[in-house]
Amino acid sequence: MKFTNLTRANEIGANSYLLEFDGEGRVILDAGLHPRREGEEALPNFSAIGELPADALVVSHAHHDHIGAVPLLVRRQEKMPVYMSEATHLLAEPLLHNSVEVMLKQRALLGITSYPLFTHKEVDRSAKSYRICRTGQECSLRGDSDPKGEPLSFRLYPGGHILGAVGVRFRYRDRQILYTGDVSFQEQTLLPPADFPLDGIDTLVIEATRGGKATPENQRRPMEIERLISSIEATFRRGGAVLIPVFALGKTQELLATLYLEQKAGRLSRCPIAIGGLSRSFTQVYDRLARRSFRRHPGLSLLEDVAPTVLDGRTIRQLSPKPGELYLISSGMMTERTLSNILAQRFLPCERHSIFVVGYCDPNSPAGQLLQTSRGNLVALDSESAPQPVLCEVDQFDLTSHAIREDLLAYILRVNPRLCVLVHGDPPALAWFQERLRDERPGLEVIVPPPGESLEL
Ligand SMILES: [Zn+2]
């Protein structure tokens, strides 16, 4: 069996990996786009797949860094089935069409001539290759749901990260390989924790996002929510507004549900909550699958019960923050030219307002830069405007949808595989796991797969 890392670096980038089961099947895991690179540099290294066709692509979840390059793989090989959960299937469409729009804008604005990397038509065409798999159902690479006697089959398990996120367990002869995708072992407001198998896994391909970040006991999710609510209340009391930069998919819906439940419990004042248009499309899927999918609070309809105001890009570009209002606007890292970046520049000059960061944040992103700037000092949130002083309150709350490193380590030790392949982590994160696993389980083989190389597993 062979594993090839199709990313271009050991980091949190464009996820894609190739698993080859001798002559029995070649399966690609995820096909993402790099969140911080542009043009073809943002793509995985698909040339490492080689000339042979792949038998299937399995997509773990609908975040851009896992699904953003799917239309390009389908273009390469039109007949290849693309397996995913029902929610990922529904989320893929608005996500990939939005991606085409963003690339068209970047082409016009920045002159990136390779954009768009794919067209709206190709997004629609690739949807014809999608095959929905139910979690817990054993499937063959041809999509049969009862692959008895087949040497190779796979099964999806709920990953707890965002709606529809799954881990994939392959059964190949007498071996079992689990690819976690992005995972959360802690319950979130809308999502129960991952429900992954514990026994019989000999090879674990596991994400390492938070390996570089210790989680203090007093920084667990319920306490962070309590601290966030009291900081929002303090902002409202002094006549300010709150901006929470969020990923449109996942974090927006988690926060809508969390804020609603806090309001219902009387811990947060009723206040207008605004989201962006793309977030509404994803929220519709969360509502549509509330009762059918692996989701908590099945009776809660986010668009009806929380009833956020939906703002379009033009309105947000002209908006002055109003006291007592809450803005959940993407992108989560306040990437340049996104609406949260533009809006943040209107929050900075007013000391009554607050910007609260709640998710994963690359230190080099505008949100990462802002978090490292003390109040009163200058920050440049985009390359075109002059740096401006940070006068508003800025704080960070750990409401991650990724497993904390302590949980990932505990899972690896509990599964006790023969081989552990670390992916989706920056170098310090990977190093932490390598060191801890060397100490705790000296016999365990731990691999950080070099980009572009095929490893015999
Ligand atoms: Zn993700």
GROMACS .gro file of C-alpha atoms and ligand atoms in nm:
model
  458
    1MET     CA    1   0.000   0.000   0.000
    2LYS     CA    2   0.130   0.346  -0.089
    3PHE     CA    3   0.059   0.698   0.043
    4THR     CA    4   0.151   1.011  -0.153
    5ASN     CA    5   0.124   1.358  -0.005
    6LEU     CA    6  -0.013   1.575  -0.288
    7THR     CA    7   0.031   1.902  -0.094
    8ARG     CA    8   0.321   2.131  -0.176
    9ALA     CA    9   0.449   2.169   0.182
   10ASN     CA   10   0.400   2.025   0.531
   11GLU     CA   11   0.164   2.294   0.652
   12ILE     CA   12  -0.207   2.385   0.669
   13GLY     CA   13  -0.254   2.432   0.297
   14ALA     CA   14  -0.428   2.266   0.003
   15ASN     CA   15  -0.520   1.921   0.137
   16SER     CA   16  -0.492   1.627  -0.099
   17TYR     CA   17  -0.346   1.279  -0.061
   18LEU     CA   18  -0.330   0.964  -0.273
   19LEU     CA   19  -0.379   0.615  -0.130
   20GLU     CA   20  -0.285   0.321  -0.353
   21PHE     CA   21  -0.400  -0.025  -0.257
   22ASP     CA   22  -0.160  -0.229  -0.467
   23GLY     CA   23  -0.352  -0.328  -0.782
   24GLU     CA   24  -0.694  -0.298  -0.610
   25GLY     CA   25  -0.756   0.074  -0.620
   26ARG     CA   26  -0.619   0.428  -0.628
   27VAL     CA   27  -0.813   0.673  -0.412
   28ILE     CA   28  -0.760   1.047  -0.375
   29LEU     CA   29  -0.848   1.195  -0.037
   30ASP     CA   30  -0.966   1.556  -0.058
   31ALA     CA   31  -0.877   1.813  -0.325
   32GLY     CA   32  -0.845   2.156  -0.164
   33LEU     CA   33  -0.716   2.500  -0.252
   34HIS     CA   34  -0.452   2.674  -0.042
   35PRO     CA   35  -0.611   2.946   0.171
   36ARG     CA   36  -0.321   3.190   0.137
   37ARG     CA   37  -0.174   3.124  -0.211
   38GLU     CA   38  -0.297   3.257  -0.542
   39GLY     CA   39  -0.320   3.119  -0.897
   40GLU     CA   40  -0.190   2.772  -0.974
   41GLU     CA   41   0.032   2.785  -0.663
   42ALA     CA   42  -0.287   2.737  -0.461
   43LEU     CA   43  -0.347   2.394  -0.618
   44PRO     CA   44  -0.229   2.062  -0.482
   45ASN     CA   45   0.048   1.893  -0.676
   46PHE     CA   46  -0.181   1.679  -0.893
   47SER     CA   47   0.108   1.581  -1.121
   48ALA     CA   48   0.219   1.342  -0.842
   49ILE     CA   49  -0.096   1.135  -0.909
   50GLY     CA   50   0.078   1.011  -1.224
   51GLU     CA   51  -0.067   0.887  -1.550
   52LEU     CA   52  -0.283   0.606  -1.413
   53PRO     CA   53  -0.646   0.701  -1.353
   54ALA     CA   54  -0.773   0.722  -0.995
   55ASP     CA   55  -1.067   0.501  -0.902
   56ALA     CA   56  -1.235   0.749  -0.669
   57LEU     CA   57  -1.206   1.076  -0.484
   58VAL     CA   58  -1.337   1.094  -0.127
   59VAL     CA   59  -1.404   1.441   0.015
   60SER     CA   60  -1.396   1.473   0.395
   61HIS     CA   61  -1.584   1.806   0.421
   62ALA     CA   62  -1.682   2.123   0.237
   63HIS     CA   63  -1.414   2.364   0.357
   64HIS     CA   64  -1.229   2.525   0.070
   65ASP     CA   65  -0.892   2.377   0.165
   66HIS     CA   66  -1.042   2.027   0.124
   67ILE     CA   67  -1.290   2.064  -0.164
   68GLY     CA   68  -1.187   2.380  -0.356
   69ALA     CA   69  -1.000   2.196  -0.637
   70VAL     CA   70  -1.255   1.918  -0.700
   71PRO     CA   71  -1.374   2.057  -1.039
   72LEU     CA   72  -1.014   2.041  -1.164
   73LEU     CA   73  -0.980   1.674  -1.073
   74VAL     CA   74  -1.314   1.600  -1.238
   75ARG     CA   75  -1.194   1.784  -1.549
   76ARG     CA   76  -0.885   1.552  -1.548
   77GLN     CA   77  -1.097   1.244  -1.512
   78GLU     CA   78  -1.466   1.286  -1.580
   79LYS     CA   79  -1.582   0.936  -1.494
   80MET     CA   80  -1.422   0.925  -1.148
   81PRO     CA   81  -1.686   0.902  -0.871
   82VAL     CA   82  -1.655   1.165  -0.596
   83TYR     CA   83  -1.781   1.032  -0.262
   84MET     CA   84  -1.902   1.259   0.018
   85SER     CA   85  -2.172   1.296   0.281
   86GLU     CA   86  -2.512   1.442   0.195
   87ALA     CA   87  -2.435   1.771   0.372
   88THR     CA   88  -2.102   1.811   0.192
   89HIS     CA   89  -2.287   1.752  -0.136
   90LEU     CA   90  -2.533   2.034  -0.059
   91LEU     CA   91  -2.265   2.272   0.072
   92ALA     CA   92  -2.031   2.214  -0.224
   93GLU     CA   93  -2.250   2.391  -0.475
   94PRO     CA   94  -2.272   2.740  -0.317
   95LEU     CA   95  -1.909   2.715  -0.204
   96LEU     CA   96  -1.763   2.632  -0.546
   97HIS     CA   97  -1.981   2.880  -0.736
   98ASN     CA   98  -1.873   3.151  -0.490
   99SER     CA   99  -1.513   3.045  -0.547
  100VAL     CA  100  -1.552   3.108  -0.922
  101GLU     CA  101  -1.693   3.457  -0.846
  102VAL     CA  102  -1.400   3.537  -0.613
  103MET     CA  103  -1.149   3.420  -0.875
  104LEU     CA  104  -1.318   3.631  -1.145
  105LYS     CA  105  -1.290   3.937  -0.919
  106GLN     CA  106  -0.926   3.862  -0.842
  107ARG     CA  107  -0.851   3.827  -1.210
  108ALA     CA  108  -0.998   4.171  -1.277
  109LEU     CA  109  -0.839   4.330  -0.971
  110LEU     CA  110  -0.499   4.165  -0.950
  111GLY     CA  111  -0.449   4.050  -1.309
  112ILE     CA  112  -0.411   3.679  -1.216
  113THR     CA  113  -0.455   3.545  -1.568
  114SER     CA  114  -0.492   3.178  -1.465
  115TYR     CA  115  -0.816   3.272  -1.282
  116PRO     CA  116  -1.078   3.142  -1.275
  117LEU     CA  117  -0.915   2.798  -1.238
  118PHE     CA  118  -1.256   2.652  -1.332
  119THR     CA  119  -1.589   2.786  -1.453
  120HIS     CA  120  -1.948   2.783  -1.323
  121LYS     CA  121  -2.024   2.526  -1.594
  122GLU     CA  122  -1.749   2.299  -1.461
  123VAL     CA  123  -1.886   2.331  -1.108
  124ASP     CA  124  -2.224   2.211  -1.237
  125ARG     CA  125  -2.062   1.936  -1.442
  126SER     CA  126  -1.855   1.806  -1.149
  127ALA     CA  127  -2.173   1.774  -0.938
  128LYS     CA  128  -2.275   1.493  -1.176
  129SER     CA  129  -1.983   1.286  -1.041
  130TYR     CA  130  -2.085   1.330  -0.677
  131ARG     CA  131  -2.206   1.018  -0.496
  132ILE     CA  132  -2.360   1.050  -0.152
  133CYS     CA  133  -2.249   0.801   0.113
  134ARG     CA  134  -2.433   0.759   0.439
  135THR     CA  135  -2.218   0.747   0.751
  136GLY     CA  136  -2.181   0.399   0.892
  137GLN     CA  137  -2.244   0.228   0.558
  138GLU     CA  138  -1.975   0.006   0.408
  139CYS     CA  139  -1.921   0.101   0.040
  140SER     CA  140  -1.709  -0.032  -0.243
  141LEU     CA  141  -1.519   0.199  -0.479
  142ARG     CA  142  -1.796   0.139  -0.731
  143GLY     CA  143  -2.048   0.273  -0.481
  144ASP     CA  144  -2.212  -0.062  -0.391
  145SER     CA  145  -2.341  -0.049  -0.038
  146ASP     CA  146  -2.280  -0.416   0.038
  147PRO     CA  147  -1.929  -0.493  -0.078
  148LYS     CA  148  -1.901  -0.838   0.082
  149GLY     CA  149  -1.602  -1.030  -0.042
  150GLU     CA  150  -1.439  -0.724  -0.200
  151PRO     CA  151  -1.074  -0.675  -0.101
  152LEU     CA  152  -1.126  -0.298  -0.062
  153SER     CA  153  -1.414  -0.102   0.091
  154PHE     CA  154  -1.463   0.219   0.288
  155ARG     CA  155  -1.695   0.370   0.545
  156LEU     CA  156  -1.758   0.732   0.653
  157TYR     CA  157  -1.771   0.831   1.022
  158PRO     CA  158  -1.898   1.166   1.161
  159GLY     CA  159  -1.604   1.400   1.221
  160GLY     CA  160  -1.772   1.666   1.441
  161HIS     CA  161  -1.587   1.954   1.267
  162ILE     CA  162  -1.860   2.115   1.053
  163LEU     CA  163  -2.192   1.986   0.915
  164GLY     CA  164  -2.122   1.681   0.699
  165ALA     CA  165  -1.754   1.645   0.798
  166VAL     CA  166  -1.642   1.283   0.802
  167GLY     CA  167  -1.342   1.064   0.862
  168VAL     CA  168  -1.291   0.779   0.612
  169ARG     CA  169  -1.201   0.426   0.718
  170PHE     CA  170  -1.067   0.195   0.445
  171ARG     CA  171  -1.072  -0.179   0.489
  172TYR     CA  172  -0.814  -0.343   0.265
  173ARG     CA  173  -0.767  -0.719   0.305
  174ASP     CA  174  -0.664  -0.753   0.671
  175ARG     CA  175  -0.574  -0.386   0.715
  176GLN     CA  176  -0.771  -0.080   0.827
  177ILE     CA  177  -0.666   0.276   0.750
  178LEU     CA  178  -0.844   0.581   0.892
  179TYR     CA  179  -0.813   0.930   0.743
  180THR     CA  180  -0.956   1.178   0.993
  181GLY     CA  181  -1.001   1.485   0.771
  182ASP     CA  182  -1.059   1.781   1.006
  183VAL     CA  183  -1.200   1.655   1.334
  184SER     CA  184  -1.341   1.777   1.664
  185PHE     CA  185  -1.362   1.543   1.962
  186GLN     CA  186  -1.548   1.803   2.168
  187GLU     CA  187  -1.912   1.885   2.131
  188GLN     CA  188  -1.991   2.215   1.960
  189THR     CA  189  -2.326   2.393   1.985
  190LEU     CA  190  -2.465   2.239   1.665
  191LEU     CA  191  -2.240   1.938   1.623
  192PRO     CA  192  -2.182   1.636   1.840
  193PRO     CA  193  -1.821   1.521   1.877
  194ALA     CA  194  -1.658   1.290   1.621
  195ASP     CA  195  -1.769   0.929   1.639
  196PHE     CA  196  -1.461   0.751   1.506
  197PRO     CA  197  -1.374   0.382   1.537
  198LEU     CA  198  -1.130   0.287   1.810
  199ASP     CA  199  -1.039  -0.073   1.732
  200GLY     CA  200  -0.861  -0.248   1.451
  201ILE     CA  201  -0.703   0.060   1.288
  202ASP     CA  202  -0.343  -0.017   1.193
  203THR     CA  203  -0.272   0.309   1.007
  204LEU     CA  204  -0.399   0.648   1.119
  205VAL     CA  205  -0.371   0.951   0.887
  206ILE     CA  206  -0.454   1.232   1.128
  207GLU     CA  207  -0.481   1.610   1.117
  208ALA     CA  208  -0.246   1.803   1.346
  209THR     CA  209  -0.381   2.162   1.316
  210ARG     CA  210  -0.354   2.252   1.685
  211GLY     CA  211  -0.035   2.064   1.769
  212GLY     CA  212   0.144   2.392   1.832
  213LYS     CA  213  -0.114   2.520   2.081
  214ALA     CA  214  -0.154   2.403   2.439
  215THR     CA  215  -0.507   2.427   2.581
  216PRO     CA  216  -0.515   2.555   2.940
  217GLU     CA  217  -0.779   2.394   3.165
  218ASN     CA  218  -0.951   2.733   3.207
  219GLN     CA  219  -0.983   2.784   2.832
  220ARG     CA  220  -1.232   2.512   2.748
  221ARG     CA  221  -1.527   2.591   2.525
  222PRO     CA  222  -1.807   2.663   2.782
  223MET     CA  223  -1.580   2.906   2.967
  224GLU     CA  224  -1.477   3.075   2.646
  225ILE     CA  225  -1.844   3.118   2.549
  226GLU     CA  226  -1.913   3.274   2.890
  227ARG     CA  227  -1.620   3.514   2.847
  228LEU     CA  228  -1.735   3.603   2.492
  229ILE     CA  229  -2.091   3.678   2.610
  230SER     CA  230  -1.973   3.904   2.892
  231SER     CA  231  -1.738   4.088   2.653
  232ILE     CA  232  -2.025   4.144   2.405
  233GLU     CA  233  -2.245   4.271   2.690
  234ALA     CA  234  -1.968   4.509   2.809
  235THR     CA  235  -1.934   4.645   2.453
  236PHE     CA  236  -2.310   4.705   2.427
  237ARG     CA  237  -2.315   4.878   2.769
  238ARG     CA  238  -2.061   5.136   2.651
  239GLY     CA  239  -2.260   5.198   2.331
  240GLY     CA  240  -2.044   4.995   2.094
  241ALA     CA  241  -2.096   4.736   1.820
  242VAL     CA  242  -1.927   4.396   1.790
  243LEU     CA  243  -1.760   4.250   1.480
  244ILE     CA  244  -1.684   3.879   1.486
  245PRO     CA  245  -1.490   3.778   1.174
  246VAL     CA  246  -1.603   3.424   1.088
  247PHE     CA  247  -1.573   3.156   0.823
  248ALA     CA  248  -1.898   3.165   0.626
  249LEU     CA  249  -1.927   2.787   0.660
  250GLY     CA  250  -1.923   2.635   1.007
  251LYS     CA  251  -1.831   2.916   1.242
  252THR     CA  252  -2.120   3.143   1.131
  253GLN     CA  253  -2.380   2.874   1.202
  254GLU     CA  254  -2.216   2.773   1.532
  255LEU     CA  255  -2.222   3.134   1.649
  256LEU     CA  256  -2.579   3.197   1.536
  257ALA     CA  257  -2.690   2.898   1.741
  258THR     CA  258  -2.471   2.983   2.040
  259LEU     CA  259  -2.582   3.347   2.056
  260TYR     CA  260  -2.947   3.247   2.016
  261LEU     CA  261  -2.930   2.995   2.301
  262GLU     CA  262  -2.750   3.249   2.522
  263GLN     CA  263  -3.024   3.505   2.446
  264LYS     CA  264  -3.293   3.249   2.520
  265ALA     CA  265  -3.128   3.172   2.854
  266GLY     CA  266  -3.125   3.544   2.935
  267ARG     CA  267  -2.746   3.573   2.948
  268LEU     CA  268  -2.721   3.788   2.633
  269SER     CA  269  -2.940   4.086   2.544
  270ARG     CA  270  -3.161   4.052   2.239
  271CYS     CA  271  -2.976   4.234   1.961
  272PRO     CA  272  -2.976   4.253   1.582
  273ILE     CA  273  -2.733   4.002   1.429
  274ALA     CA  274  -2.609   4.049   1.073
  275ILE     CA  275  -2.449   3.791   0.842
  276GLY     CA  276  -2.330   3.796   0.479
  277GLY     CA  277  -2.503   3.648   0.172
  278LEU     CA  278  -2.279   3.344   0.130
  279SER     CA  279  -2.329   3.258   0.497
  280ARG     CA  280  -2.703   3.255   0.434
  281SER     CA  281  -2.662   2.990   0.160
  282PHE     CA  282  -2.468   2.764   0.398
  283THR     CA  283  -2.710   2.834   0.684
  284GLN     CA  284  -2.997   2.719   0.461
  285VAL     CA  285  -2.824   2.379   0.430
  286TYR     CA  286  -2.777   2.361   0.809
  287ASP     CA  287  -3.151   2.427   0.846
  288ARG     CA  288  -3.255   2.191   0.569
  289LEU     CA  289  -3.064   1.902   0.729
  290ALA     CA  290  -3.148   1.992   1.089
  291ARG     CA  291  -3.356   1.681   1.145
  292ARG     CA  292  -3.193   1.442   0.904
  293SER     CA  293  -2.827   1.500   0.955
  294PHE     CA  294  -2.582   1.452   1.235
  295ARG     CA  295  -2.676   1.785   1.400
  296ARG     CA  296  -2.775   1.891   1.751
  297HIS     CA  297  -3.083   2.107   1.829
  298PRO     CA  298  -3.290   1.958   1.544
  299GLY     CA  299  -3.581   2.192   1.623
  300LEU     CA  300  -3.370   2.505   1.580
  301SER     CA  301  -3.403   2.678   1.243
  302LEU     CA  302  -3.124   2.934   1.227
  303LEU     CA  303  -3.277   3.152   0.956
  304GLU     CA  304  -3.625   3.151   1.115
  305ASP     CA  305  -3.554   3.145   1.490
  306VAL     CA  306  -3.235   3.353   1.504
  307ALA     CA  307  -3.356   3.555   1.204
  308PRO     CA  308  -3.027   3.730   1.122
  309THR     CA  309  -3.027   4.029   0.888
  310VAL     CA  310  -2.854   3.933   0.564
  311LEU     CA  311  -2.629   4.208   0.429
  312ASP     CA  312  -2.494   4.217   0.076
  313GLY     CA  313  -2.140   4.325  -0.005
  314ARG     CA  314  -2.244   4.675  -0.114
  315THR     CA  315  -2.429   4.744   0.212
  316ILE     CA  316  -2.136   4.620   0.420
  317ARG     CA  317  -1.891   4.837   0.224
  318GLN     CA  318  -2.095   5.148   0.313
  319LEU     CA  319  -2.197   5.046   0.664
  320SER     CA  320  -2.128   5.241   0.983
  321PRO     CA  321  -2.142   5.008   1.283
  322LYS     CA  322  -2.450   5.074   1.497
  323PRO     CA  323  -2.439   5.055   1.878
  324GLY     CA  324  -2.579   4.730   2.016
  325GLU     CA  325  -2.542   4.538   1.688
  326LEU     CA  326  -2.350   4.221   1.619
  327TYR     CA  327  -2.186   4.151   1.284
  328LEU     CA  328  -2.083   3.793   1.195
  329ILE     CA  329  -1.898   3.863   0.872
  330SER     CA  330  -1.651   3.652   0.672
  331SER     CA  331  -1.367   3.591   0.624
  332GLY     CA  332  -1.253   3.448   0.956
  333MET     CA  333  -0.893   3.563   0.919
  334MET     CA  334  -0.999   3.902   0.778
  335THR     CA  335  -0.816   3.828   0.454
  336GLU     CA  336  -0.751   4.138   0.244
  337ARG     CA  337  -1.046   4.258   0.031
  338THR     CA  338  -1.296   4.040   0.221
  339LEU     CA  339  -1.593   4.207   0.390
  340SER     CA  340  -1.473   4.147   0.747
  341ASN     CA  341  -1.144   4.319   0.658
  342ILE     CA  342  -1.326   4.620   0.509
  343LEU     CA  343  -1.566   4.643   0.804
  344ALA     CA  344  -1.287   4.602   1.063
  345GLN     CA  345  -1.127   4.922   0.936
  346ARG     CA  346  -1.445   5.104   1.045
  347PHE     CA  347  -1.430   4.946   1.391
  348LEU     CA  348  -1.064   5.028   1.462
  349PRO     CA  349  -1.096   5.407   1.519
  350CYS     CA  350  -1.374   5.384   1.782
  351GLU     CA  351  -1.293   5.276   2.136
  352ARG     CA  352  -1.656   5.180   2.210
  353HIS     CA  353  -1.650   4.902   1.946
  354SER     CA  354  -1.500   4.554   1.969
  355ILE     CA  355  -1.352   4.301   1.728
  356PHE     CA  356  -1.359   3.947   1.865
  357VAL     CA  357  -1.170   3.671   1.684
  358VAL     CA  358  -1.309   3.323   1.755
  359GLY     CA  359  -1.148   3.075   1.517
  360TYR     CA  360  -0.818   2.951   1.383
  361CYS     CA  361  -0.602   3.243   1.275
  362ASP     CA  362  -0.278   3.233   1.080
  363PRO     CA  363  -0.037   3.476   1.256
  364ASN     CA  364   0.046   3.637   0.919
  365SER     CA  365  -0.318   3.701   0.827
  366PRO     CA  366  -0.468   4.049   0.890
  367ALA     CA  367  -0.662   3.912   1.192
  368GLY     CA  368  -0.343   3.748   1.320
  369GLN     CA  369  -0.157   4.079   1.279
  370LEU     CA  370  -0.435   4.267   1.459
  371LEU     CA  371  -0.420   4.026   1.755
  372GLN     CA  372  -0.048   4.095   1.790
  373THR     CA  373  -0.097   4.477   1.795
  374SER     CA  374  -0.152   4.642   2.132
  375ARG     CA  375  -0.421   4.905   2.174
  376GLY     CA  376  -0.305   5.247   2.053
  377ASN     CA  377  -0.045   5.103   1.814
  378LEU     CA  378  -0.068   5.100   1.435
  379VAL     CA  379  -0.184   4.810   1.222
  380ALA     CA  380  -0.211   4.773   0.843
  381LEU     CA  381  -0.507   4.550   0.758
  382ASP     CA  382  -0.455   4.583   0.384
  383SER     CA  383  -0.167   4.670   0.157
  384GLU     CA  384  -0.343   4.969  -0.002
  385SER     CA  385  -0.438   5.184   0.299
  386ALA     CA  386  -0.209   5.356   0.549
  387PRO     CA  387  -0.169   5.181   0.888
  388GLN     CA  388  -0.429   5.295   1.140
  389PRO     CA  389  -0.423   5.301   1.521
  390VAL     CA  390  -0.613   5.026   1.705
  391LEU     CA  391  -0.852   5.210   1.936
  392CYS     CA  392  -1.133   4.955   1.962
  393GLU     CA  393  -1.118   4.653   2.191
  394VAL     CA  394  -0.963   4.343   2.032
  395ASP     CA  395  -0.977   4.000   2.191
  396GLN     CA  396  -0.956   3.634   2.098
  397PHE     CA  397  -1.180   3.348   2.215
  398ASP     CA  398  -1.100   2.985   2.156
  399LEU     CA  399  -1.416   2.843   1.993
  400THR     CA  400  -1.224   2.613   1.765
  401SER     CA  401  -1.388   2.348   1.550
  402HIS     CA  402  -1.062   2.150   1.540
  403ALA     CA  403  -0.968   1.893   1.802
  404ILE     CA  404  -0.743   2.030   2.074
  405ARG     CA  405  -0.404   1.862   2.066
  406GLU     CA  406  -0.462   1.683   2.397
  407ASP     CA  407  -0.770   1.509   2.245
  408LEU     CA  408  -0.584   1.416   1.925
  409LEU     CA  409  -0.301   1.265   2.127
  410ALA     CA  410  -0.545   1.074   2.349
  411TYR     CA  411  -0.720   0.939   2.037
  412ILE     CA  412  -0.394   0.823   1.880
  413LEU     CA  413  -0.291   0.650   2.204
  414ARG     CA  414  -0.633   0.488   2.243
  415VAL     CA  415  -0.639   0.357   1.884
  416ASN     CA  416  -0.277   0.248   1.920
  417PRO     CA  417  -0.207   0.205   1.547
  418ARG     CA  418   0.110   0.055   1.406
  419LEU     CA  419   0.166   0.365   1.194
  420CYS     CA  420   0.066   0.728   1.239
  421VAL     CA  421   0.082   0.970   0.943
  422LEU     CA  422   0.064   1.337   1.048
  423VAL     CA  423  -0.096   1.581   0.802
  424HIS     CA  424  -0.262   1.926   0.804
  425GLY     CA  425  -0.025   2.089   1.049
  426ASP     CA  426   0.242   2.358   1.045
  427PRO     CA  427   0.598   2.246   1.137
  428PRO     CA  428   0.577   2.327   1.514
  429ALA     CA  429   0.246   2.137   1.536
  430LEU     CA  430   0.393   1.831   1.363
  431ALA     CA  431   0.704   1.847   1.583
  432TRP     CA  432   0.493   1.849   1.903
  433PHE     CA  433   0.315   1.528   1.803
  434GLN     CA  434   0.637   1.360   1.690
  435GLU     CA  435   0.801   1.436   2.024
  436ARG     CA  436   0.504   1.341   2.240
  437LEU     CA  437   0.443   1.016   2.053
  438ARG     CA  438   0.812   0.927   2.074
  439ASP     CA  439   0.788   0.967   2.454
  440GLU     CA  440   0.450   0.804   2.508
  441ARG     CA  441   0.459   0.522   2.250
  442PRO     CA  442   0.820   0.453   2.148
  443GLY     CA  443   0.727   0.158   1.921
  444LEU     CA  444   0.483   0.362   1.711
  445GLU     CA  445   0.608   0.461   1.368
  446VAL     CA  446   0.528   0.831   1.311
  447ILE     CA  447   0.557   0.975   0.962
  448VAL     CA  448   0.543   1.333   0.836
  449PRO     CA  449   0.501   1.255   0.465
  450PRO     CA  450   0.732   1.466   0.245
  451PRO     CA  451   0.535   1.647  -0.030
  452GLY     CA  452   0.534   1.468  -0.366
  453GLU     CA  453   0.696   1.147  -0.240
  454SER     CA  454   0.527   0.807  -0.237
  455LEU     CA  455   0.569   0.615   0.087
  456GLU     CA  456   0.519   0.244   0.127
  457LEU     CA  457   0.285   0.196   0.425
  458ZN      ZN  458  -1.205   2.229   0.782
   0.00000   0.00000   0.00000
